[in-house]
Coordinates of C-alpha atoms in Angstrom, one line a residue:
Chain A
X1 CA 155.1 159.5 92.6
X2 CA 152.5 157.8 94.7
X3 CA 155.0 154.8 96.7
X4 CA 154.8 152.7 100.1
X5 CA 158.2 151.6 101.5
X6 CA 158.9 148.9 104.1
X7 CA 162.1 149.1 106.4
X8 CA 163.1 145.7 106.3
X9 CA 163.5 143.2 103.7
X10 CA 164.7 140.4 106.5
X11 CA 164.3 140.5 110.1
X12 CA 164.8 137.4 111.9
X13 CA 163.8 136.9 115.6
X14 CA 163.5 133.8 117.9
X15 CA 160.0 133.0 119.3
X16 CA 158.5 135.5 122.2
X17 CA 160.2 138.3 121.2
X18 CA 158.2 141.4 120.4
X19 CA 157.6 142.5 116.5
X20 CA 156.9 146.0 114.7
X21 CA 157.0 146.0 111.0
X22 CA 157.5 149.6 109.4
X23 CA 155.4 150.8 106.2
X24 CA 155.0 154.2 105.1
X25 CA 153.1 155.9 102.3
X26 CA 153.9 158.7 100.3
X27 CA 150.3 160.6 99.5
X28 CA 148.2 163.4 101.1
X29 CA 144.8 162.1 100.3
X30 CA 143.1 159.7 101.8
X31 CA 144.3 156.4 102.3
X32 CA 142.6 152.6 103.1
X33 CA 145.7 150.9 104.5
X34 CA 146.2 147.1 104.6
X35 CA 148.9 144.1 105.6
X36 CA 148.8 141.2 103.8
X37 CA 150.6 138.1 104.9
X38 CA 151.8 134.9 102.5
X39 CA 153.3 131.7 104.2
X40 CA 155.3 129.4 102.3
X41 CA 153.5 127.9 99.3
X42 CA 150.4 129.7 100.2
X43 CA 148.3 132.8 98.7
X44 CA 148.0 136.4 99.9
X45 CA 146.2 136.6 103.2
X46 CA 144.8 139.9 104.4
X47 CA 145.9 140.2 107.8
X48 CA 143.9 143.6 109.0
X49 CA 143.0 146.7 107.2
X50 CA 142.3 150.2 108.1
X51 CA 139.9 152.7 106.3
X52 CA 138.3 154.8 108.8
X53 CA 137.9 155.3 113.0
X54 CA 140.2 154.0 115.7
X55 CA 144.0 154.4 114.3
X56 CA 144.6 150.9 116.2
X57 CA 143.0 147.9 113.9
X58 CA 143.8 144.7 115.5
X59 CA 143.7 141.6 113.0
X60 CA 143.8 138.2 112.6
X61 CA 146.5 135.9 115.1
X62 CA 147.3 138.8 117.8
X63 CA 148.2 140.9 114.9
X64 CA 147.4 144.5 115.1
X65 CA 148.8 148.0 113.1
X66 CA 148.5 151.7 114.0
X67 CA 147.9 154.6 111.2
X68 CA 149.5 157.5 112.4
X69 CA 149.0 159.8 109.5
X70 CA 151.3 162.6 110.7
X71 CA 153.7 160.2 109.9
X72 CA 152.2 158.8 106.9
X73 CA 152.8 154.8 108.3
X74 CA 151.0 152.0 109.1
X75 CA 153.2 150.0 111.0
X76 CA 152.6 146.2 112.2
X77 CA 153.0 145.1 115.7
X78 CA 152.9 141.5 117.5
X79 CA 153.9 141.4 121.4
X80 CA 155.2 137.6 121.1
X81 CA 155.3 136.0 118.0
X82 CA 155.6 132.0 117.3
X83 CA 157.5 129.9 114.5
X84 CA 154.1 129.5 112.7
X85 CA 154.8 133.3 112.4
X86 CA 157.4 132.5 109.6
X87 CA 156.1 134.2 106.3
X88 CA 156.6 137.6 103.9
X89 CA 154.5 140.7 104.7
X90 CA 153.2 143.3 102.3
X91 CA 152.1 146.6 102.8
X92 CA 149.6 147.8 100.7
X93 CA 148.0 151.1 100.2
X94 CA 145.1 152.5 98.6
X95 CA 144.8 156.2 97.4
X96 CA 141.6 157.6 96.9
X97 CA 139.6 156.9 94.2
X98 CA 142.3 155.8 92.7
X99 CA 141.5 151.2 91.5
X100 CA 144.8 149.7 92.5
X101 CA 146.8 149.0 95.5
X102 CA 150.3 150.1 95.7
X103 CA 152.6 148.0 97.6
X104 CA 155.6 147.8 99.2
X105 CA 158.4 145.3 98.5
X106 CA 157.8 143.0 101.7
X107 CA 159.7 142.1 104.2
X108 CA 160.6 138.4 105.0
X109 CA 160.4 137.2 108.5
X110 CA 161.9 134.3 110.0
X111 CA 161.2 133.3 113.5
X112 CA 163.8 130.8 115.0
X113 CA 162.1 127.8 117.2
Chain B
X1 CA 140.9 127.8 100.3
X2 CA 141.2 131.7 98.7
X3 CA 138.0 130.6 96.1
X4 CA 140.1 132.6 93.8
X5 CA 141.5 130.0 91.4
X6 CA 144.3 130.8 88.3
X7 CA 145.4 129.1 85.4
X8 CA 147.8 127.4 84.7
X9 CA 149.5 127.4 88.1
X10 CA 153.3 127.2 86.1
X11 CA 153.8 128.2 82.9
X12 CA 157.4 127.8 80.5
X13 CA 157.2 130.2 77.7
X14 CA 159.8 131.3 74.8
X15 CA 161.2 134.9 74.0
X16 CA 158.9 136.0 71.5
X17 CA 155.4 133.9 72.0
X18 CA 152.4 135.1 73.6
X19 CA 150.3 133.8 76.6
X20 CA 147.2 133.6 78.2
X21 CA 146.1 133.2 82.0
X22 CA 143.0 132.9 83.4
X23 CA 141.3 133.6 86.5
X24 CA 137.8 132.8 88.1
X25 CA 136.7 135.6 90.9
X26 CA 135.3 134.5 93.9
X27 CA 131.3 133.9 93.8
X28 CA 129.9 137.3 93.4
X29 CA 132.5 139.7 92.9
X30 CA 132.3 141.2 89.7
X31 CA 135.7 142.7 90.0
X32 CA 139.5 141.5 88.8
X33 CA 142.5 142.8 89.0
X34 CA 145.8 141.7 87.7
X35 CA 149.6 142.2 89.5
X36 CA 152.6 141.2 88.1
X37 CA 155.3 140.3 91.3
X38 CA 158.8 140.5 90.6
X39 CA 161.4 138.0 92.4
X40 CA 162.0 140.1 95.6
X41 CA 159.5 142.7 94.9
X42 CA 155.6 143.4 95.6
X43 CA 153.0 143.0 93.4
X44 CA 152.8 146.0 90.6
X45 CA 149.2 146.6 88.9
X46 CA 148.7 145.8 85.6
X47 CA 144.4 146.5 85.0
X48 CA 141.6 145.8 86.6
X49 CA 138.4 145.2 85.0
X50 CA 134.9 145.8 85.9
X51 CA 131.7 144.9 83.9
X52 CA 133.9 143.5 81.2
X53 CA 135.7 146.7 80.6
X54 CA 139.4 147.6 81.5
X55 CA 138.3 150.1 84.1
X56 CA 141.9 151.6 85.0
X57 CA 145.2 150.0 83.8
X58 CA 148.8 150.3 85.9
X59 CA 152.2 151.3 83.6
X60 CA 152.4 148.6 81.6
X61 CA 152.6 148.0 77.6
X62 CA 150.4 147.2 75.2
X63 CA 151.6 143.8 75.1
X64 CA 149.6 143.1 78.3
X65 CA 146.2 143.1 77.1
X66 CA 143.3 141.7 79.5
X67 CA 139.6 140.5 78.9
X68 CA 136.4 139.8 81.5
X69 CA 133.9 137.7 80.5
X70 CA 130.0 137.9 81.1
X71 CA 130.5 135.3 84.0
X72 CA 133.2 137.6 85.6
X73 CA 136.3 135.3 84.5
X74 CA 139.0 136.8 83.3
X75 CA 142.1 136.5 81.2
X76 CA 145.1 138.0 81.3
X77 CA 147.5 138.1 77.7
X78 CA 150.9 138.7 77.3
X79 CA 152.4 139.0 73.7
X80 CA 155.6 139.4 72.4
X81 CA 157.4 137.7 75.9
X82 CA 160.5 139.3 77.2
X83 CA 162.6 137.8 79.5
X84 CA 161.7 140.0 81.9
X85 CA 158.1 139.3 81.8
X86 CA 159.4 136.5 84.0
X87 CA 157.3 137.0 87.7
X88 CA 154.6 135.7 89.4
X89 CA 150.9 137.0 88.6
X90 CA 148.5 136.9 90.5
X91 CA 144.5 137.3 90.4
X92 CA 143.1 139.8 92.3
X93 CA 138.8 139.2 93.3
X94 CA 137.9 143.0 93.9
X95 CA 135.1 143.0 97.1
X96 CA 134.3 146.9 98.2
X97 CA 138.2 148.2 99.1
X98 CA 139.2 144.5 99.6
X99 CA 141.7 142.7 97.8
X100 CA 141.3 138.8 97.9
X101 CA 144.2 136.4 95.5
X102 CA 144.6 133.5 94.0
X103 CA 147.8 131.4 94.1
X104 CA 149.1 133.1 91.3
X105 CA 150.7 131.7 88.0
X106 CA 154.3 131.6 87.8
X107 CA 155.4 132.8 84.1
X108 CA 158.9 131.8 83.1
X109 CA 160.6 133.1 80.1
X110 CA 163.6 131.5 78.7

């Protein structure tokens, strides 16, 4: 079955220290890849996406993810994150022509002041 | 502001009754899909509908019936509640391969 897993459920880390998020994807086809973001109280956010070109997408607040599809992940990097950083992040994945996104179960990250 | 707005934004239901949420797309997206989150999980599809008809729909029951409307609103209903119909759903406005959400409705079955 079609799936995306995240690594992490909770990372914590104290501000300036570096950040990489794992996602992978289980599917052979083609894939448009995304990373959503929701603060406390607050709606999903897309934070980038990738569907074609450079593997590196860089996104909104110093965000950025690479698609390395021999490995079937999309993984989500800061260099130095800040408290305002606090939030859950979703993977999301979709397959071909295929109408929804599939999503992983989100990871919940907590940056200490 | 998401310009993705749900109804209502809590909602306190009974075993056994049926509900309806609704949801108002961005301007100009024709598109909706509905997710069901789970406490501690991601969101899991439940339809999406295009042109007023359910164009694909995720593995859920019959008792999750949707509707679009000629203005693009939509409605998501629920009959026959469970206690595990108990999540958060949310309101996807469909733009090209791009997701955007409303604040979602939070369903709780007691």
């Amino acid at each position: 079955a079609q799936s995306v897993s995240q690594h992490n459920h909770h990372v914590i880390l104290s501000e300036a220290a570096s950040l990489e998020l794992g996602c992978n994807y289980s599917y052979g086809g083609t894939v448009n890849l995304f990373w959503y973001v929701q603060y406390p109280g607050q709606h999903l956010q897309l934070l980038l996406k990738y569907f074609s070109g450079d593997p590196l997408v860089k996104g909104i607040k110093g965000f950025e993810a690479e698609f390395i599809k021999s490995k079937f992940s999309f993984n989500l990097r800061k260099p130095s994150v800040q408290w305002s950083d606090t939030a859950e992040y979703f993977c999301a994945v979709h397959m071909d022509s295929n109408y929804q996104l599939i999503w992983g179960a989100g990871t919940k990250l907590i940056i200490k002041p | 502001d998401a310009g993705v707005t749900q109804s209502p934004t809590h909602l306190i239901k009974t075993r056994g009754q049926q509900v309806t949420l609704r949801c108002s797309p961005k301007s100009g997206h024709d598109t909706v899909s509905w997710y069901q989150q789970a406490l501690g999980q991601g969101p899991q599809f439940i339809f999406q509908y295009y042109e007023e008809e359910e164009r694909q729909r995720g593995n859920f029951p019959d008792r999750f019936s949707g509707h679009q409307f000629p203005n693009y609103s939509s409605e998501l209903n629920v009959n026959a509640l469970l206690l595990g119909d108990s999540a958060l759903y949310l309101c996807a406005s469909i733009s090209g391969q791009e997701a955007f959400f409303g604040q979602g409705t939070r369903l709780t079955v007691v």
